Amino acid sequence: MAEHDLTPRLAPHLDRHLVFPLLESLQERGLYPEEEILAAKLRLLAGTNMVDYAVAIHGSLHGTDEEVPVDMTARRAEVVDRLVKLQQAGPALPPLYAFLRDPQLVQLLRPDKQYNVHMLQERFQIGPDQIEALYDDAKFLFECGSYSDAAAYLYQYRLLSTNSERSVRALWGMLASEILNRNWDAALEELNHLKEIVDSKNFSSPLNQLQNRIWLMHWSLFIFFNHENGRNGIIDLFFQDRYLNAIQTNAHHLLRYLAVAVVVNKRRRNMLKELISVIQQEQRSYKDPITEFLECLYVKYDFDGAQQKLMECEQVIMNDPFLGKCIEIGNSIAVPLRDEFFENARLFIFETYCRIHRCIDISILAEKLNMRYSEAELWIMNLVKSLRLDAKIDSVSGTLIMRVNRVDVHEKIIESLKNLNTRTYMLA
């Protein structure tokens, strides 16, 4: 199923540190040879300060007997030296850090950044250069993998800095740090703040703004598939016109995650029609078993094709780093999104099949649902009761009979024709 792996498409739109969780997931699932994953990790680490991690990966890839490259050893000494200076205390501590570590002094700060800059300069001899150095130190800590410290430094930098461009970059850094810390509430807050900036800021070109929206959607996947309200969040964001346009322009693969979110979210079934329309429009640019399942079912009414694609969907979900997340329940391991996707997908097949058939052979329906006959019969019986469908099961013939209320049909036809004269007149 490596052909359906989206990591090569996702990675260019992520910070390199956000790619590591994806590679870890691929390594666990064994989609690629171990050597390829380790080599990819080593290339990513070359742009960071996580030298010890790089040395460990180098040993795993080339064997512990091979000597560590000289450049790695020199780089490690340089990183450790700067890290020690940042973490030291006492008289050698830079004035700004001494100020920020004193709670009583921090209370002197106000929401007015210009006031803060003037006050720090006048009373503590802390100039703009020292404030900007705080950003550089935060970036250094982030590259070391110290995400909590980096987030704290970036928060302080945003309180003090008057450099708008760097403040936005600091916000991206805070978002990445909170994601990597798995602090989903804080990450969602930063995401919403960043979205406001991206939507309101005057970019140098529309293409630049488009790219920022695409980055935002890619980074949001970590939050939406871990936060308790993420399934609503991804639908609310991705279906906004400007973000849906961005998906259709240069991020077609995100349709997989939007499709799964709509299928598993029973309260947002009203978005299904729009989703199908987008999938149809973009079928030449992107398709996978999940989008093809919906296309087979709602566009082609191909139940055999839908059944085949549904079987393929399981492997796609299980091998996806965002969708295949496992949780431990007692002594067993469950994959919530997979289970919910299949439950709702079967319901979609049942509803669509019942919509175009009056008498349904349960054995055929069981085959369409990838279920045993006894399971399908019980599942259909419970569904008829819970949804209060006007239908009955004939156990002797093994069929489900859908009753048609002709009065309702006639009323619907009359209702749809009521305004026909007015609409025709307006069109004329």
Coordinates of C-alpha atoms in Angstrom, one line a residue:
M1 CA 0.0 0.0 0.0
A2 CA 3.0 2.3 -0.3
E3 CA 1.4 3.7 -3.5
H4 CA -1.2 5.4 -1.3
D5 CA 1.3 6.8 1.2
L6 CA 1.0 10.6 1.2
T7 CA 4.2 11.4 3.1
P8 CA 6.1 12.6 -0.1
R9 CA 3.2 15.0 -0.7
L10 CA 2.8 16.2 2.9
A11 CA 6.4 16.7 3.8
P12 CA 7.2 19.7 1.5
H13 CA 4.5 21.7 3.3
L14 CA 5.7 20.8 6.8
D15 CA 8.6 22.0 9.1
R16 CA 11.3 19.3 9.0
H17 CA 10.6 18.5 12.7
L18 CA 7.0 17.7 11.9
V19 CA 8.1 15.2 9.3
F20 CA 9.8 13.0 12.0
P21 CA 6.5 11.7 13.4
L22 CA 5.4 10.7 9.9
L23 CA 8.7 8.8 9.4
E24 CA 8.3 7.1 12.8
S25 CA 4.8 6.0 11.7
L26 CA 6.2 4.6 8.4
Q27 CA 8.9 2.8 10.2
E28 CA 6.4 1.1 12.6
R29 CA 4.2 0.0 9.7
G30 CA 7.1 -1.3 7.6
L31 CA 5.9 0.3 4.3
Y32 CA 9.5 1.0 3.2
P33 CA 12.8 -0.7 3.8
E34 CA 14.4 0.2 7.2
E35 CA 17.5 1.6 5.4
E36 CA 15.4 4.1 3.4
I37 CA 13.6 5.5 6.5
L38 CA 16.9 5.8 8.4
A39 CA 18.5 7.6 5.5
A40 CA 15.6 10.0 5.3
K41 CA 15.8 10.7 9.0
L42 CA 19.5 11.4 8.7
R43 CA 19.0 13.9 5.8
L44 CA 16.3 15.7 7.9
L45 CA 18.6 15.8 10.9
A46 CA 21.4 17.5 8.9
G47 CA 19.5 20.8 9.1
T48 CA 18.9 20.6 12.9
N49 CA 20.9 20.8 16.1
M50 CA 19.8 17.3 17.3
V51 CA 23.3 15.9 16.8
D52 CA 23.1 13.1 19.4
Y53 CA 20.0 11.8 17.6
A54 CA 21.9 12.1 14.2
V55 CA 24.8 10.1 15.7
A56 CA 22.4 7.4 16.9
I57 CA 20.7 7.1 13.5
H58 CA 24.1 7.1 11.7
G59 CA 25.1 4.2 13.9
S60 CA 21.9 2.3 13.1
L61 CA 22.4 2.9 9.4
H62 CA 26.1 2.2 9.0
G63 CA 26.8 0.0 12.0
T64 CA 28.3 1.0 15.4
D65 CA 31.8 0.0 14.3
E66 CA 32.0 2.9 11.8
E67 CA 33.5 6.1 13.2
V68 CA 31.2 9.1 13.6
P69 CA 31.9 11.7 10.9
V70 CA 34.2 14.6 12.0
D71 CA 31.7 17.2 11.0
M72 CA 29.1 15.6 13.4
T73 CA 31.6 15.6 16.3
A74 CA 32.5 19.3 15.7
R75 CA 28.9 20.3 15.3
R76 CA 28.0 18.6 18.6
A77 CA 30.7 20.5 20.5
E78 CA 29.4 23.8 19.0
V79 CA 25.8 23.0 19.9
V80 CA 26.6 21.9 23.5
D81 CA 28.7 25.0 24.1
R82 CA 25.9 27.4 23.1
L83 CA 23.3 25.3 25.0
V84 CA 25.3 25.6 28.2
K85 CA 25.6 29.3 27.8
L86 CA 21.8 29.6 27.3
Q87 CA 21.0 27.5 30.4
Q88 CA 23.5 29.1 32.7
A89 CA 22.5 31.4 35.6
G90 CA 24.3 34.0 37.7
P91 CA 26.1 37.3 36.8
A92 CA 26.9 36.1 33.2
L93 CA 23.2 35.9 32.4
P94 CA 22.2 38.4 29.7
P95 CA 20.1 41.3 31.1
L96 CA 16.9 40.4 29.1
Y97 CA 16.9 36.8 30.5
A98 CA 17.5 38.1 34.0
F99 CA 14.5 40.4 33.5
L100 CA 12.2 37.6 32.1
R101 CA 13.1 35.2 34.9
D102 CA 12.0 37.6 37.6
P103 CA 8.2 37.5 38.0
Q104 CA 8.1 40.9 39.8
L105 CA 9.9 42.6 36.9
V106 CA 7.7 40.8 34.2
Q107 CA 4.6 42.4 35.9
L108 CA 6.0 45.8 34.7
L109 CA 5.2 44.8 31.1
R110 CA 2.1 46.2 29.4
P111 CA 0.1 45.2 26.2
D112 CA 1.7 48.3 24.6
K113 CA 4.8 47.0 22.9
Q114 CA 6.3 50.4 22.2
Y115 CA 6.0 51.3 25.9
N116 CA 7.7 48.0 26.8
V117 CA 10.6 48.6 24.4
H118 CA 11.1 52.2 25.8
M119 CA 10.8 51.0 29.4
L120 CA 13.3 48.2 28.9
Q121 CA 15.8 50.5 27.2
E122 CA 15.5 53.3 29.8
R123 CA 15.4 51.3 33.0
F124 CA 17.3 48.1 32.3
Q125 CA 19.5 49.0 29.3
I126 CA 17.8 46.3 27.2
G127 CA 17.7 47.3 23.6
P128 CA 15.9 46.0 20.4
D129 CA 19.0 43.9 19.5
Q130 CA 18.7 41.9 22.7
I131 CA 15.0 41.3 22.0
E132 CA 15.7 40.1 18.5
A133 CA 18.4 37.8 19.9
L134 CA 15.6 36.1 21.9
Y135 CA 14.1 35.0 18.6
D136 CA 17.5 33.5 17.5
D137 CA 17.9 31.7 20.8
A138 CA 14.3 30.3 20.6
K139 CA 15.1 29.0 17.1
F140 CA 18.3 27.4 18.3
L141 CA 16.4 25.6 21.1
F142 CA 13.7 24.5 18.7
E143 CA 16.4 23.0 16.4
C144 CA 17.8 21.2 19.4
G145 CA 14.5 19.5 20.0
S146 CA 13.8 21.6 23.2
Y147 CA 10.2 22.4 22.1
S148 CA 8.9 23.5 25.5
D149 CA 11.7 26.0 26.0
A150 CA 11.4 27.2 22.4
A151 CA 7.7 27.8 22.9
A152 CA 8.3 29.8 26.1
Y153 CA 11.0 31.9 24.4
L154 CA 8.8 32.6 21.4
Y155 CA 5.9 33.6 23.6
Q156 CA 8.1 36.1 25.4
Y157 CA 9.5 37.4 22.1
R158 CA 6.0 38.0 20.7
L159 CA 5.2 40.1 23.8
L160 CA 8.2 42.4 23.3
S161 CA 9.0 42.5 19.6
T162 CA 7.8 45.2 17.2
N163 CA 9.1 43.3 14.1
S164 CA 5.8 42.1 12.5
E165 CA 7.4 39.7 10.1
R166 CA 9.4 37.9 12.7
S167 CA 6.4 37.9 15.1
V168 CA 4.5 35.9 12.5
R169 CA 7.4 33.5 12.0
A170 CA 7.5 33.2 15.8
L171 CA 3.8 32.2 15.8
W172 CA 4.5 29.4 13.3
G173 CA 7.3 28.3 15.6
M174 CA 5.0 28.3 18.6
L175 CA 2.4 26.2 16.6
A176 CA 5.1 23.7 15.6
S177 CA 6.3 23.5 19.2
E178 CA 2.9 22.9 20.7
I179 CA 2.2 20.2 18.1
L180 CA 5.4 18.4 18.9
N181 CA 4.7 18.8 22.6
R182 CA 1.2 17.2 21.9
N183 CA -0.4 20.2 23.7
W184 CA -3.5 20.1 21.5
D185 CA -5.5 22.9 23.1
A186 CA -2.7 25.4 22.9
A187 CA -1.9 24.3 19.4
L188 CA -5.5 24.9 18.3
E189 CA -5.4 28.3 19.8
E190 CA -2.2 29.2 17.9
L191 CA -3.7 27.7 14.7
N192 CA -6.8 30.0 15.0
H193 CA -4.6 33.0 15.7
L194 CA -2.4 32.2 12.7
K195 CA -5.4 31.7 10.5
E196 CA -6.7 35.2 11.3
I197 CA -3.3 36.6 10.3
V198 CA -3.1 34.6 7.1
D199 CA -6.6 35.7 6.1
S200 CA -6.2 39.3 6.9
K201 CA -2.6 40.1 6.1
N202 CA -1.6 41.9 2.9
F203 CA 0.8 39.5 1.2
S204 CA 3.2 40.5 -1.5
S205 CA 1.4 38.2 -3.9
P206 CA -1.7 36.0 -4.0
L207 CA 0.5 33.0 -4.5
N208 CA 2.3 33.7 -1.2
Q209 CA -1.0 33.8 0.6
L210 CA -2.1 30.6 -1.1
Q211 CA 1.0 28.9 0.1
N212 CA 0.5 30.0 3.7
R213 CA -3.1 28.6 3.6
I214 CA -1.7 25.3 2.3
W215 CA 0.9 25.2 5.0
L216 CA -1.8 26.0 7.6
M217 CA -4.0 23.1 6.4
H218 CA -1.1 20.6 6.5
W219 CA 0.0 21.6 10.0
S220 CA -3.6 21.5 11.2
L221 CA -3.8 17.7 10.4
F222 CA -1.8 17.0 13.6
I223 CA -4.3 18.9 15.6
F224 CA -7.6 17.9 14.0
F225 CA -6.8 14.2 14.3
N226 CA -5.9 14.4 17.9
H227 CA -8.1 17.2 19.4
E228 CA -11.4 16.1 20.8
N229 CA -13.3 18.5 18.5
G230 CA -11.0 18.0 15.5
R231 CA -13.5 16.4 13.2
N232 CA -15.7 19.5 13.3
G233 CA -12.6 21.7 13.0
I234 CA -11.2 20.2 9.9
I235 CA -14.7 20.4 8.1
D236 CA -15.1 24.0 9.2
L237 CA -11.7 25.0 7.9
F238 CA -11.4 23.0 4.7
F239 CA -14.9 23.8 3.4
Q240 CA -14.3 27.5 3.6
D241 CA -14.2 28.8 0.0
R242 CA -10.6 30.2 0.1
Y243 CA -9.3 27.0 1.7
L244 CA -11.3 24.7 -0.5
N245 CA -9.9 26.6 -3.5
A246 CA -6.4 26.1 -2.1
I247 CA -7.0 22.3 -1.9
Q248 CA -8.2 22.3 -5.5
T249 CA -5.3 24.4 -6.7
N250 CA -2.3 22.7 -5.1
A251 CA -3.2 20.3 -2.3
H252 CA -5.6 17.7 -3.8
H253 CA -4.3 15.0 -1.5
L254 CA -6.0 16.7 1.5
L255 CA -9.3 15.4 0.1
R256 CA -8.5 12.1 1.8
Y257 CA -8.7 13.7 5.2
L258 CA -11.7 15.8 4.4
A259 CA -13.5 12.7 3.1
V260 CA -12.8 10.7 6.2
A261 CA -13.9 13.5 8.5
V262 CA -17.2 13.9 6.7
V263 CA -17.9 10.1 6.6
V264 CA -17.2 9.6 10.4
N265 CA -19.0 12.7 11.5
K266 CA -22.7 11.9 11.5
R267 CA -23.7 15.4 12.4
R268 CA -22.1 16.9 9.3
R269 CA -23.8 14.7 6.7
N270 CA -25.1 17.8 5.1
M271 CA -21.6 18.4 3.7
L272 CA -21.5 15.1 1.8
K273 CA -23.1 16.5 -1.4
E274 CA -20.5 19.2 -1.7
L275 CA -17.7 16.8 -0.9
I276 CA -18.9 14.4 -3.7
S277 CA -19.0 17.4 -6.1
V278 CA -15.3 18.3 -5.3
I279 CA -14.2 14.7 -5.6
Q280 CA -15.8 14.5 -9.0
Q281 CA -14.1 17.7 -10.1
E282 CA -10.7 16.6 -8.9
Q283 CA -10.8 12.9 -9.9
R284 CA -8.1 13.4 -12.5
S285 CA -5.8 15.2 -10.1
Y286 CA -6.2 12.9 -7.1
K287 CA -7.9 9.7 -6.1
D288 CA -7.4 6.9 -3.6
P289 CA -9.7 4.1 -2.4
I290 CA -11.5 6.4 0.1
T291 CA -12.5 9.0 -2.5
E292 CA -13.2 6.3 -5.1
F293 CA -15.5 4.5 -2.6
L294 CA -17.6 7.6 -2.4
E295 CA -17.5 8.1 -6.1
C296 CA -18.6 4.5 -6.8
L297 CA -21.4 4.8 -4.3
Y298 CA -22.9 8.2 -5.0
V299 CA -21.9 9.0 -8.6
K300 CA -21.8 5.7 -10.4
Y301 CA -24.1 3.7 -8.1
D302 CA -21.6 0.9 -8.6
F303 CA -22.1 -1.3 -5.5
D304 CA -19.6 -3.9 -6.5
G305 CA -17.0 -1.2 -7.1
A306 CA -17.9 0.4 -3.8
Q307 CA -17.5 -3.0 -2.0
Q308 CA -14.1 -3.5 -3.5
K309 CA -12.9 0.0 -2.6
L310 CA -14.2 -0.3 0.9
M311 CA -12.0 -3.4 1.4
E312 CA -9.0 -1.3 0.2
C313 CA -9.9 1.6 2.5
E314 CA -8.9 -0.4 5.6
Q315 CA -5.3 -0.7 4.5
V316 CA -5.2 3.0 3.5
I317 CA -6.5 4.1 6.9
M318 CA -4.2 1.7 8.8
N319 CA -1.1 2.9 7.0
D320 CA -1.9 6.6 7.2
P321 CA -0.1 8.3 10.1
F322 CA -3.1 10.5 10.9
L323 CA -5.9 8.1 10.4
G324 CA -4.4 4.8 11.7
K325 CA -3.8 6.0 15.3
C326 CA -4.2 3.0 17.7
I327 CA -5.5 3.2 21.2
E328 CA -5.3 0.5 23.9
I329 CA -8.7 -0.6 25.3
G330 CA -8.2 -3.2 28.1
N331 CA -6.1 -6.0 26.6
S332 CA -6.9 -5.1 23.0
I333 CA -5.8 -2.5 20.5
A334 CA -8.4 -0.5 18.6
V335 CA -8.2 1.9 15.6
P336 CA -11.2 4.3 16.3
L337 CA -11.2 6.1 12.9
R338 CA -11.1 2.8 11.0
D339 CA -14.0 1.3 13.0
E340 CA -16.1 4.5 12.7
F341 CA -15.4 4.8 9.0
F342 CA -16.5 1.2 8.3
E343 CA -19.6 1.6 10.4
N344 CA -20.7 4.7 8.6
A345 CA -19.6 3.5 5.1
R346 CA -21.8 0.4 5.6
L347 CA -24.7 2.7 6.5
F348 CA -24.1 4.7 3.4
I349 CA -24.2 1.6 1.3
F350 CA -27.4 0.4 3.0
E351 CA -29.2 3.7 2.6
T352 CA -28.2 4.1 -1.1
Y353 CA -29.1 0.5 -1.9
C354 CA -32.5 0.9 -0.1
R355 CA -33.2 4.1 -2.0
I356 CA -33.2 2.4 -5.4
H357 CA -34.5 -1.1 -4.5
R358 CA -37.9 -2.1 -2.9
C359 CA -37.2 -5.7 -2.2
I360 CA -33.7 -6.6 -1.1
D361 CA -32.1 -10.0 -0.7
I362 CA -30.3 -9.9 2.6
S363 CA -27.6 -12.3 1.4
I364 CA -26.7 -9.9 -1.4
L365 CA -26.8 -6.9 0.9
A366 CA -24.5 -8.8 3.4
E367 CA -22.0 -9.3 0.5
K368 CA -22.1 -5.6 -0.3
L369 CA -21.5 -4.8 3.3
N370 CA -18.6 -7.3 3.7
M371 CA -20.5 -9.0 6.5
R372 CA -21.7 -12.6 7.3
Y373 CA -25.4 -13.2 6.7
S374 CA -26.3 -13.5 10.4
E375 CA -24.3 -10.3 11.2
A376 CA -25.9 -8.4 8.4
E377 CA -29.5 -9.5 9.4
L378 CA -29.0 -8.4 13.0
W379 CA -27.3 -5.2 11.9
I380 CA -30.2 -4.4 9.4
M381 CA -32.8 -5.2 12.1
N382 CA -31.2 -2.8 14.6
L383 CA -30.8 -0.1 11.9
V384 CA -34.5 -0.4 10.9
K385 CA -35.5 0.0 14.6
S386 CA -33.1 2.9 15.4
L387 CA -33.9 4.9 12.2
R388 CA -37.6 4.0 12.3
L389 CA -37.5 2.9 8.7
D390 CA -40.8 1.9 7.0
A391 CA -39.5 -1.6 6.3
K392 CA -39.8 -5.2 7.4
I393 CA -37.6 -8.3 7.3
D394 CA -39.1 -11.5 5.8
S395 CA -37.1 -14.2 7.5
V396 CA -38.6 -17.0 5.4
S397 CA -37.5 -15.5 2.0
G398 CA -34.5 -13.7 3.5
T399 CA -35.5 -10.3 2.2
L400 CA -35.9 -6.8 3.4
I401 CA -39.0 -5.2 2.0
M402 CA -39.1 -1.4 1.8
R403 CA -42.7 0.0 2.0
V404 CA -43.4 3.0 -0.2
N405 CA -45.9 5.6 1.0
R406 CA -47.5 6.7 -2.2
V407 CA -49.2 9.7 -0.5
D408 CA -45.8 11.0 0.5
V409 CA -44.5 10.6 -3.1
H410 CA -47.5 12.5 -4.6
E411 CA -47.1 15.2 -2.0
K412 CA -43.5 15.6 -2.8
I413 CA -44.2 15.9 -6.5
I414 CA -47.0 18.5 -5.9
E415 CA -44.7 20.5 -3.6
S416 CA -41.9 20.5 -6.1
L417 CA -44.3 21.8 -8.8
K418 CA -45.9 24.5 -6.8
N419 CA -43.5 27.3 -7.7
L420 CA -42.8 26.1 -11.3
N421 CA -45.0 28.8 -12.9
T422 CA -43.2 31.6 -11.0
R423 CA -39.7 30.2 -11.7
T424 CA -40.6 29.7 -15.4
Y425 CA -41.8 33.3 -15.6
M426 CA -38.6 34.6 -13.9
L427 CA -36.4 32.6 -16.3
A428 CA -38.4 33.9 -19.3

